mmCIF file of C-alpha atoms in Angstrom:
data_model
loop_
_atom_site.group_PDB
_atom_site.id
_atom_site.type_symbol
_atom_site.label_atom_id
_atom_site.label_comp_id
_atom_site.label_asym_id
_atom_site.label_seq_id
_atom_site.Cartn_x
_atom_site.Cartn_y
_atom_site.Cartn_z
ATOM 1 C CA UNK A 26 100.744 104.663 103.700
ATOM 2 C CA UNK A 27 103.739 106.218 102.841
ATOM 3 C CA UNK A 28 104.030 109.511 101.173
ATOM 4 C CA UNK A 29 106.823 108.683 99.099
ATOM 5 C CA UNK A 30 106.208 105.496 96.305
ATOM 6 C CA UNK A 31 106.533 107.506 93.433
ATOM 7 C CA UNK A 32 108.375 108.718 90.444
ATOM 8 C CA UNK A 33 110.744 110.821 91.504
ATOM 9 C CA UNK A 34 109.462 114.220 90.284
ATOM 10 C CA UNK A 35 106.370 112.932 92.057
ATOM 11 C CA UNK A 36 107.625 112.347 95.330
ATOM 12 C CA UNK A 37 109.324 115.854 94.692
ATOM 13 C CA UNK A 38 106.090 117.411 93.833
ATOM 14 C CA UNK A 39 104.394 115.108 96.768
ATOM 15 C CA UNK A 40 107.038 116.283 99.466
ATOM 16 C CA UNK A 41 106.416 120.111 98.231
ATOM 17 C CA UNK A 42 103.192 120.153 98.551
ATOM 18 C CA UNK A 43 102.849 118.495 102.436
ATOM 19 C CA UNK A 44 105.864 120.855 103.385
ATOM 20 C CA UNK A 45 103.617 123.535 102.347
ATOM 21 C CA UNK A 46 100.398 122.499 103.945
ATOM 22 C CA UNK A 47 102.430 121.794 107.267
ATOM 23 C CA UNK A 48 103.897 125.142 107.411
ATOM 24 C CA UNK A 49 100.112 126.791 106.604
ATOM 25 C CA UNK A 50 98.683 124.419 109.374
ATOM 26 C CA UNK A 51 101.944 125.002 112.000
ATOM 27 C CA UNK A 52 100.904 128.732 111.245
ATOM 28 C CA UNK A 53 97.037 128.425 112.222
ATOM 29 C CA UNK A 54 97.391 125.370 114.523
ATOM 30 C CA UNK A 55 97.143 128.632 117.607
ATOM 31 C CA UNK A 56 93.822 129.291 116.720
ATOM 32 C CA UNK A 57 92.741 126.099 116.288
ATOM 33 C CA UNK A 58 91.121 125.228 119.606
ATOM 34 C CA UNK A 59 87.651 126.148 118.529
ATOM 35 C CA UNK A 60 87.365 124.431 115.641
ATOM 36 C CA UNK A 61 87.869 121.102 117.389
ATOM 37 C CA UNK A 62 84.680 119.174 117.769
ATOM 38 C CA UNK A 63 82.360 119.097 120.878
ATOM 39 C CA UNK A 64 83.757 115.741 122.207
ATOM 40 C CA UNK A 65 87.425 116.305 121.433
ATOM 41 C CA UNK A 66 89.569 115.830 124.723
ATOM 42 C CA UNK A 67 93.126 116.724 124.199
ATOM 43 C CA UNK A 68 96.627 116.065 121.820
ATOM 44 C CA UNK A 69 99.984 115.530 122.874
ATOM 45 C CA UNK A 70 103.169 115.773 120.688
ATOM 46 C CA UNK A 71 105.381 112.582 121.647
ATOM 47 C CA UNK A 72 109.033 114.263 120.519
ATOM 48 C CA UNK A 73 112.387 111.603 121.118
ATOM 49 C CA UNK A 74 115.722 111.481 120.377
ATOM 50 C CA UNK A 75 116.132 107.967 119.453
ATOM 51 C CA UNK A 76 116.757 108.420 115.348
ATOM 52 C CA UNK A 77 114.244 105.316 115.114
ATOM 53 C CA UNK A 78 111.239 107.345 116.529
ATOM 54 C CA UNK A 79 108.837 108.531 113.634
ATOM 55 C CA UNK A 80 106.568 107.221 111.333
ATOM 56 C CA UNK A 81 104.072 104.680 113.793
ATOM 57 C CA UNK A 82 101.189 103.576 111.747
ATOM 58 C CA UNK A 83 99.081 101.538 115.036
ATOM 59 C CA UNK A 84 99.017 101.605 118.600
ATOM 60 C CA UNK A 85 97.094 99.806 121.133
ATOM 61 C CA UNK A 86 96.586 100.711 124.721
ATOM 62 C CA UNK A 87 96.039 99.182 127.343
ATOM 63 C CA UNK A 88 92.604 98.708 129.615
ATOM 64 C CA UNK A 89 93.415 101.686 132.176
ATOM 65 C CA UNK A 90 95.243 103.845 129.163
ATOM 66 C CA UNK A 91 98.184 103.331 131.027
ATOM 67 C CA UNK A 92 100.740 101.475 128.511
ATOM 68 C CA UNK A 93 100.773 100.999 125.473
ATOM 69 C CA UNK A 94 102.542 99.653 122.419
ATOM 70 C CA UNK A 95 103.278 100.807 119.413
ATOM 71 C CA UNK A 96 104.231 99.956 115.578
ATOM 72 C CA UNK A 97 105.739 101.946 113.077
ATOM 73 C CA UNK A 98 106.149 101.739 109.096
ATOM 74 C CA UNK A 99 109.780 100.746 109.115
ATOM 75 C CA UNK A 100 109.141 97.226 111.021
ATOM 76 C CA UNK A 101 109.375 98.886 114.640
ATOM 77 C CA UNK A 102 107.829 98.285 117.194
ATOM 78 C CA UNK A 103 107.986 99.854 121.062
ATOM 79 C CA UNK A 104 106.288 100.210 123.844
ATOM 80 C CA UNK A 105 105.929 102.539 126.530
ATOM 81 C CA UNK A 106 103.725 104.458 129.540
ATOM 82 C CA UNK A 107 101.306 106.976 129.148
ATOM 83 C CA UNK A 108 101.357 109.704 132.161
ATOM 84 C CA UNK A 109 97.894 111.852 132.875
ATOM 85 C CA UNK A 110 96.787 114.420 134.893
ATOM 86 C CA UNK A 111 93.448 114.238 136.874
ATOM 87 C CA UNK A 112 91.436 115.307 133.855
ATOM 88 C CA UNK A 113 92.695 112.318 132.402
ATOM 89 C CA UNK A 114 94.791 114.192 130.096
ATOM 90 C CA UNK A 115 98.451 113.219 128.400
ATOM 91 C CA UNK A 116 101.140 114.832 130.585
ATOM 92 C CA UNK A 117 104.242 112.817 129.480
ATOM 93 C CA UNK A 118 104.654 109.833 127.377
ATOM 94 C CA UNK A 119 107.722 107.628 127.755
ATOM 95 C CA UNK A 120 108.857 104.451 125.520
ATOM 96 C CA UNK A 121 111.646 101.599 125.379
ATOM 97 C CA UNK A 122 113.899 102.445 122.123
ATOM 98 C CA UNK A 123 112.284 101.428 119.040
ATOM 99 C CA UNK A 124 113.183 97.841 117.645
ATOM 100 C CA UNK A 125 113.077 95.875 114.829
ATOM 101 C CA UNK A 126 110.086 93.302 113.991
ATOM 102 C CA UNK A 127 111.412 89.618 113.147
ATOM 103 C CA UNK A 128 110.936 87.512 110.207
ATOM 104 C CA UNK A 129 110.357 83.616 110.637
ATOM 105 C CA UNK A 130 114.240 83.076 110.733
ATOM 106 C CA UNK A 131 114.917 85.892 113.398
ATOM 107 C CA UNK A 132 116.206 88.469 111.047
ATOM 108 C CA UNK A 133 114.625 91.700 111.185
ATOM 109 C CA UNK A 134 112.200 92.419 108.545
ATOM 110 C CA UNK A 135 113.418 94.838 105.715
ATOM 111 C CA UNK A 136 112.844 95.322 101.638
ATOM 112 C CA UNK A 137 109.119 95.429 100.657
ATOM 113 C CA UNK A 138 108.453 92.988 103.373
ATOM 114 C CA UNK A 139 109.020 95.535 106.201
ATOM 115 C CA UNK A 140 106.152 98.117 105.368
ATOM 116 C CA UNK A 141 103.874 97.502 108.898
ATOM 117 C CA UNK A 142 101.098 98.956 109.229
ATOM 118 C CA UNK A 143 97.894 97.842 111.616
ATOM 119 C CA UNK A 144 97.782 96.140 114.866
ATOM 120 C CA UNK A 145 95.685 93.742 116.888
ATOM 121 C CA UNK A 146 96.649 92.505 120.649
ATOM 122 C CA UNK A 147 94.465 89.371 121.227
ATOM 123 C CA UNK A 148 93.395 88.511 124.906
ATOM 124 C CA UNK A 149 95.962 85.768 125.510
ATOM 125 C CA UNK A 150 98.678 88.045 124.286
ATOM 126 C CA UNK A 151 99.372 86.972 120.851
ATOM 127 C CA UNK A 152 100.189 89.758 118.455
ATOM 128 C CA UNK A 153 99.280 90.208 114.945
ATOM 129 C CA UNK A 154 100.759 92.484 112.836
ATOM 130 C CA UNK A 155 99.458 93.628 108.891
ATOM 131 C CA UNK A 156 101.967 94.702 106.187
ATOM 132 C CA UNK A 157 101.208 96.620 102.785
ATOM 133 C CA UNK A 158 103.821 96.554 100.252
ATOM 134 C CA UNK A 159 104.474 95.047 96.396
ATOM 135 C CA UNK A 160 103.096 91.659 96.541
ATOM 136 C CA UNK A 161 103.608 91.756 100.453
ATOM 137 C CA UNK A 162 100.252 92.376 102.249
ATOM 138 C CA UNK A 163 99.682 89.824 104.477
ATOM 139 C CA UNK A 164 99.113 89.420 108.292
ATOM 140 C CA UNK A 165 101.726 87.915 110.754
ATOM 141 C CA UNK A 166 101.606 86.637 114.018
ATOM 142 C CA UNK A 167 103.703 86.658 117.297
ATOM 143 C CA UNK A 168 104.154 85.102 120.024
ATOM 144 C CA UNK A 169 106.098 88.110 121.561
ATOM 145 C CA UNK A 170 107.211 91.149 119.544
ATOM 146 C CA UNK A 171 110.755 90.502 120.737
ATOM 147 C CA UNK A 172 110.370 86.964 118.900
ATOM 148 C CA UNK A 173 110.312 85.485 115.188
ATOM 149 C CA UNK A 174 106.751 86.156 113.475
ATOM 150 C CA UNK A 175 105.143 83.924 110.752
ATOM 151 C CA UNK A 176 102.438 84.916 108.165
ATOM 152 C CA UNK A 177 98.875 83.862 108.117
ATOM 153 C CA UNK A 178 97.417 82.251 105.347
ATOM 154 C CA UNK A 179 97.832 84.573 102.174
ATOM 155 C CA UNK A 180 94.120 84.956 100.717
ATOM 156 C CA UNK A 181 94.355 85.490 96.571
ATOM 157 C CA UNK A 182 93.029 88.810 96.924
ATOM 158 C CA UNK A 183 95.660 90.022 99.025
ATOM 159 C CA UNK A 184 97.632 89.728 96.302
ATOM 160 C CA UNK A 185 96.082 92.260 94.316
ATOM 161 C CA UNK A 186 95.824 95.418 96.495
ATOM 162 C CA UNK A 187 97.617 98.366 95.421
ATOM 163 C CA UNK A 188 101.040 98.419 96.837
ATOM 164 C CA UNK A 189 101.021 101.954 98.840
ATOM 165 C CA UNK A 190 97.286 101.086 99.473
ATOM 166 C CA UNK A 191 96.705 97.856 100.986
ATOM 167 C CA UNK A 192 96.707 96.324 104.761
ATOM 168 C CA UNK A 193 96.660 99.558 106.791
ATOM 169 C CA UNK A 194 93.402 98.348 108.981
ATOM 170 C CA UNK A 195 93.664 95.782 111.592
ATOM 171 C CA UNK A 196 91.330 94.703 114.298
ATOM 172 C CA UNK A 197 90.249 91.198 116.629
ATOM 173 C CA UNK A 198 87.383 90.911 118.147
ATOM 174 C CA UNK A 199 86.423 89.712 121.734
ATOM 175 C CA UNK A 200 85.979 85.793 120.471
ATOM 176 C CA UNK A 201 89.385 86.590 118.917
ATOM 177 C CA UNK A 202 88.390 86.730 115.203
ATOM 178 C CA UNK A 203 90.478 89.468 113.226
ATOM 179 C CA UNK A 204 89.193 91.901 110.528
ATOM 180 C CA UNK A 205 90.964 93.734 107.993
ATOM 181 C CA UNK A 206 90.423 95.566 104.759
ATOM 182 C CA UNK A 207 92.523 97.512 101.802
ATOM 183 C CA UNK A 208 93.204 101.038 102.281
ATOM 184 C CA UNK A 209 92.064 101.587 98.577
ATOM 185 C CA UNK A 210 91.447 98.533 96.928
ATOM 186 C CA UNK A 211 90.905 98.321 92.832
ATOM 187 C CA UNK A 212 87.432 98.918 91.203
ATOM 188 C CA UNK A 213 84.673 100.501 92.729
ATOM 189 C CA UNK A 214 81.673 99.399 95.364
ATOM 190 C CA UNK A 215 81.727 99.005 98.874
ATOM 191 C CA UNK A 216 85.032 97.889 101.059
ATOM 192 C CA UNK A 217 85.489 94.269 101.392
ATOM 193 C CA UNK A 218 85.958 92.858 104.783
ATOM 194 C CA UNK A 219 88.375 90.396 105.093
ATOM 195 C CA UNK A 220 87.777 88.179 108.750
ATOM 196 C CA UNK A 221 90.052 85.388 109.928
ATOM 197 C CA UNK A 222 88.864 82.986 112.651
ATOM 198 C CA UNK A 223 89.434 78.869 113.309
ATOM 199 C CA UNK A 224 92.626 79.399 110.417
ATOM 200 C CA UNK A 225 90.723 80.669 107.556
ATOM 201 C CA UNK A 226 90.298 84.220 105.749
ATOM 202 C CA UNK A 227 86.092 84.699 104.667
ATOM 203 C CA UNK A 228 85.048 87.621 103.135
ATOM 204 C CA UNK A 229 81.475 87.753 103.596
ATOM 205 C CA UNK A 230 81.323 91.426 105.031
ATOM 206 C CA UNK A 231 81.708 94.579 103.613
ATOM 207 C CA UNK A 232 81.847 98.295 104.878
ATOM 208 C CA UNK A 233 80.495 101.725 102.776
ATOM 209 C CA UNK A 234 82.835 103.469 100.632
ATOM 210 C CA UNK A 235 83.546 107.580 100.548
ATOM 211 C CA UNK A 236 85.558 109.247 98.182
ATOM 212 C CA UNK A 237 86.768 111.646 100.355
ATOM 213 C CA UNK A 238 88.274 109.445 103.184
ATOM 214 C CA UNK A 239 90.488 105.545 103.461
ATOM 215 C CA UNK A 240 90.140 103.469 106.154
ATOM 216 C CA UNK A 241 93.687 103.506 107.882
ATOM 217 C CA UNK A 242 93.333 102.041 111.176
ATOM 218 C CA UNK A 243 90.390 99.750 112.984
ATOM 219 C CA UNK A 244 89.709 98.815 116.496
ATOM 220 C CA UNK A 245 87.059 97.241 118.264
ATOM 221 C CA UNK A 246 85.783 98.923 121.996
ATOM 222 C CA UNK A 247 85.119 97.754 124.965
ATOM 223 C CA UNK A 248 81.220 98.151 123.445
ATOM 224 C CA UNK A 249 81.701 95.387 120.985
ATOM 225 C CA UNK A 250 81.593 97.822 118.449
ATOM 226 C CA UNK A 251 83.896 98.300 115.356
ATOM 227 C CA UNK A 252 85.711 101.549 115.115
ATOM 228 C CA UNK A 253 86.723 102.566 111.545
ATOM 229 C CA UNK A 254 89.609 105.743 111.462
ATOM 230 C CA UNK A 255 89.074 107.023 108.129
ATOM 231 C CA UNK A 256 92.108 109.701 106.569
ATOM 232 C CA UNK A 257 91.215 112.031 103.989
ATOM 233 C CA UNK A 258 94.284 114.069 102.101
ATOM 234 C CA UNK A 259 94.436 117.409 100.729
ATOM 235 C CA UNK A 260 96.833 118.994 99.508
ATOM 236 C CA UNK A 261 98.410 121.902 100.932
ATOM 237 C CA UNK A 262 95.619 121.917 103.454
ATOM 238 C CA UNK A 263 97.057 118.457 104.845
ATOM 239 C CA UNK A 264 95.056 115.815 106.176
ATOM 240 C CA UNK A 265 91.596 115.383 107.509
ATOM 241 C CA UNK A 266 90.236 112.365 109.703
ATOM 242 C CA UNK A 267 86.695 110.769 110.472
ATOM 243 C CA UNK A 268 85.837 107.693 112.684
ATOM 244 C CA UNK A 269 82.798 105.668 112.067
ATOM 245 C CA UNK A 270 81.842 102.872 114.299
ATOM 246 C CA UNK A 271 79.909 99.690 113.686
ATOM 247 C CA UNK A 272 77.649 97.282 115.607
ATOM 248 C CA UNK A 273 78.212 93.569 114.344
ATOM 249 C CA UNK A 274 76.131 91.232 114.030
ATOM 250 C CA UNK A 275 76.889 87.759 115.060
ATOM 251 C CA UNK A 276 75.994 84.604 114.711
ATOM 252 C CA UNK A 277 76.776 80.490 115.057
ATOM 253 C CA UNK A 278 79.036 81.110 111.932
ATOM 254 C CA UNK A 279 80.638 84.667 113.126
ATOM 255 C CA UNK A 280 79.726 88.506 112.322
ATOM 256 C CA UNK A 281 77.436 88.715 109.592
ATOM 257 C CA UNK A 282 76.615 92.119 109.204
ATOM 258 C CA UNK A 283 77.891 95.783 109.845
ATOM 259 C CA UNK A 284 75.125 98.018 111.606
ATOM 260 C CA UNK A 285 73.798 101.296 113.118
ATOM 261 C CA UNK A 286 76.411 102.956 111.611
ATOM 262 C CA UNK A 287 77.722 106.248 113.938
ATOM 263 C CA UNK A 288 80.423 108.961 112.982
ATOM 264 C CA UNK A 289 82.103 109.672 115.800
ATOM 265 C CA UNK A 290 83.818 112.304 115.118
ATOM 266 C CA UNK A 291 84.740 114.553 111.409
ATOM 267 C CA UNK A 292 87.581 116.902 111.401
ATOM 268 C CA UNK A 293 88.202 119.599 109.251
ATOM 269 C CA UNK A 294 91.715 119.370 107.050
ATOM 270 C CA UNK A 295 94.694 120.417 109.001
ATOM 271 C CA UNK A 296 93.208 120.124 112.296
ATOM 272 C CA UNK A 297 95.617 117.120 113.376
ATOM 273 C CA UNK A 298 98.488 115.214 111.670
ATOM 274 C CA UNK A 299 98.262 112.339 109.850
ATOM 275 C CA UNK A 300 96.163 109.624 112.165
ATOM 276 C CA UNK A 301 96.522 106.301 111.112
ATOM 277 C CA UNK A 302 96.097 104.540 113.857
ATOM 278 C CA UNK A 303 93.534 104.241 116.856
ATOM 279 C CA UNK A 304 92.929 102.309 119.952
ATOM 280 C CA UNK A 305 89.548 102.041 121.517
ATOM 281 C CA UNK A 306 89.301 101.921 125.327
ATOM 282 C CA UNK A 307 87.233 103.055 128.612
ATOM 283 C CA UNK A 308 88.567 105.489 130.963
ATOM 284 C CA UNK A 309 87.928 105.928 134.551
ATOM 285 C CA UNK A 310 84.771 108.086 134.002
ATOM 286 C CA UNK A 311 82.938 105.240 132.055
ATOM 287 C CA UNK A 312 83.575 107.084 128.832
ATOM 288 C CA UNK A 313 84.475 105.409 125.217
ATOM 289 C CA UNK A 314 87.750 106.978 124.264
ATOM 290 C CA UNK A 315 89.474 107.019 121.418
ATOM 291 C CA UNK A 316 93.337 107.293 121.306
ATOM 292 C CA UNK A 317 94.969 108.015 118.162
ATOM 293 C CA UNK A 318 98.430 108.159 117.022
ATOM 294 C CA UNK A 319 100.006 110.526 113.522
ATOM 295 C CA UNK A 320 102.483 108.998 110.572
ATOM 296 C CA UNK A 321 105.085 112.283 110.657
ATOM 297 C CA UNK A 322 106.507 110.048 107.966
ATOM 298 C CA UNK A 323 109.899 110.939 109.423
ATOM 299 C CA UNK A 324 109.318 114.505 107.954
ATOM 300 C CA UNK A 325 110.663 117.350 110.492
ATOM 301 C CA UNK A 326 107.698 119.545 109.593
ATOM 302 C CA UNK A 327 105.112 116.836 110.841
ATOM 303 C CA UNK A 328 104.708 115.389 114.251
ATOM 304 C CA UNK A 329 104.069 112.413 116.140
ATOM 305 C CA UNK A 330 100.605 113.743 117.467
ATOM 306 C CA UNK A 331 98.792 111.545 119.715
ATOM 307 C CA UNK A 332 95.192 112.971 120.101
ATOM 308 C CA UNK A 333 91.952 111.687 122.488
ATOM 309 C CA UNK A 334 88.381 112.011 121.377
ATOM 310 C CA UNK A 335 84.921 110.417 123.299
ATOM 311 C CA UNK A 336 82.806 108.617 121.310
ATOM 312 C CA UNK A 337 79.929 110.132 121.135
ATOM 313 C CA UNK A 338 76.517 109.231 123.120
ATOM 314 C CA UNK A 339 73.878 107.838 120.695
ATOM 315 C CA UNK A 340 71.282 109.870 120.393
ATOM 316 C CA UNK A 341 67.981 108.489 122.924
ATOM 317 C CA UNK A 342 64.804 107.175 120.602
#
C-alpha cells in the first residue's frame, strides 16, 4: 500500500498526519523496549545510499537466515546477506543495488503496472511476484528476477479489488500451490482466499476479517503453517501489526480449510514501522522465527526496519 493515491489535499493531509506520528514515535521509540512483547527478538534499521533503497513491500529469506531477497513497491527487487551475532541477532545487512523487475518484453515495469507488492520463492527457484494497482492486480512469474516475467491467469475478481488495496499477500506452499488475498477487498464477510495450483485460480478458502488490521504480507513456515502479517493504521500514533498463523487442511483436491487459528504476536501502535512483509523460517536453536521487513514509503521520517519475533509455543492440552 502506498500512502499517497489520493486527492491532493488528501495526500497533503495523509503525509501530515504520518510526519506527525513518526516524529511522536522517533520521540518515545527510547523507551520502548518494554513494551515489546515476551517473544520479540530484536530490529535492525537497514540505512543505504543507493537513491533506489526504500519502500520494500516482501522479503524472503533463506533456510539458515543467511540471504535473502527482497522486493520493493517501485518494481525493485535486490538481494543481499544478513550478518548475526551469536544470539542470532542482525549485526549488518548488506545488498546488491536495487533493480528493476521486467515485463514480458524485457522492459522494466513502470505506470500502474509497476506497484509490487508480495512474494513467493518456490522450491525449484521460480519466483512469483503480486502487483496491486488500477485494473493491475495480478501475479507474475519468473524464471530469474534478472529475466522477463509473465502474468498468471487473471481471475475476474482480481479485477475488482480496490486499487491501493489489492494483492499485497503472497504465499506457496510446500506442494508448490500459491495463496493470495486483497488487502481490503469490497463488501463485507470474511477474506477470500484466492489458491493457484496445476494452472488454475480456486477460491474455495477464506480467512476471518478484523476491522482494526489488513492482511499485508503471508508466508508459510517450515511447520506447514500459514502465517498472516496483519497492519493496522492510526493516525498520528502510526502503525500497529499482528500475525496470525493457520494450520491447513489438505486433501486429494488441495487445502480445504484454515485451522487452529494462533496470534503470534500483537503490537501496540508505533511500536515498529510499517511491516508489510514477512518471511517465516527456523533458526539454529529449533525456533519458528519470523523476519519482517517496513514500507518507509521513501519518507525520511520512516525507516526501513527489519524486526525478528518467535512464534510462539502452543499452549500444552
Amino acid at each position: 500500500m502506498r500512502l499517497a493515491r489520493k486527492p491532493r489535499h488528501a495526500n497533503l493531509w495523509s503525509r501530515r498526519t504520518l510526519i506527525g506520528g513518526m516524529a511522536i514515535m522517533l520521540a518515545l521509540e527510547g523507551s520502548a523496549a518494554s513494551l515489546f512483547p515476551a517473544n520479540f527478538i530484536g530490529s535492525y534499521v537497514w540505512r543505504s545510499d543507493d537513491p533506489k533503497h526504500g519502500g520494500f513491500s516482501a522479503i524472503e529469506l533463506s533456510h539458515d537466515g543467511a540471504q535473502f531477497t527482497a522486493i520493493s513497491d517501485r518494481a525493485g527487487w535486490t538481494t543481499g546477506q544478513i550478518t548475526r551475532d551469536a544470539a542470532g541477532l542482525i549485526t549488518a545487512i548488506n545488498a546488491a543495488p536495487v533493480a528493476s523487475l521486467l515485463d514480458t518484453g524485457g522492459q522494466p515495469l513502470g505506470g500502474l503496472r509497476a506497484d509490487s507488492q508480495g512474494l513467493a520463492i518456490a522450491a525449484n527457484g521460480q519466483i512469483f511476484i503480486s502487483f496491486e494497482g488500477k485494473g493491475a492486480a495480478r501475479v507474475m512469474a519468473f524464471e530469474s528476477l534478472s529475466k522477463p516475467g509473465r502474468d498468471l491467469p487473471i481471475p475476474r475478481e482480481f479485477t475488482t479489488f480496490r486499487t491501493n488495496a489489492a494483492l499485497e499477500a503472497l504465499a506457496i506452499d510446500l506442494a508448490g500451490a500459491l495463496y493470495t488475498l486483497a488487502e481490503s477487498p469490497r463488501g463485507s464477510g470474511p477474506h477470500a482466499v484466492f489458491r493457484y495450483a496445476n494452472g488454475t485460480w480456486a477460491q474455495t478458502l477464506t480467512l476471518p476479517r478484523n476491522k482494526n488490521f489488513d492482511p499485508v504480507g503471508a508466508d508459510f513456515g517450515p511447520d506447514g503453517r500459514l502465517y498472516l502479517l496483519e497492519r493496522g493504521f492510526h493516525g498520528v500514533l502510526g502503525f500497529s501489526s499482528r500475525v496470525r498463523s493457520f494450520a491447513v487442511t489438505p486433501s486429494a483436491l488441495g487445502a480445504t480449510a484454515f485451522t487452529d487459528a494462533r496470534t503470534e504476536l500483537e503490537t501496540t501502535p508505533g511500536m515498529h514501522d510499517n511491516l508489510e512483509g514477512i518471511s517465516v523460517w527456523r533458526d539454529g536453536a529449533g525456533d519458528i522465527r519470523l523476519t519482517m521487513i517496513a514500507d518507509d514509503n521513501f519518507l525520511w521520517l520512516q525507516r526501513t526496519e527489519v524486526v525478528e519475533y518467535r512464534a510462539r509455543q502452543p499452549t500444552p492440552r
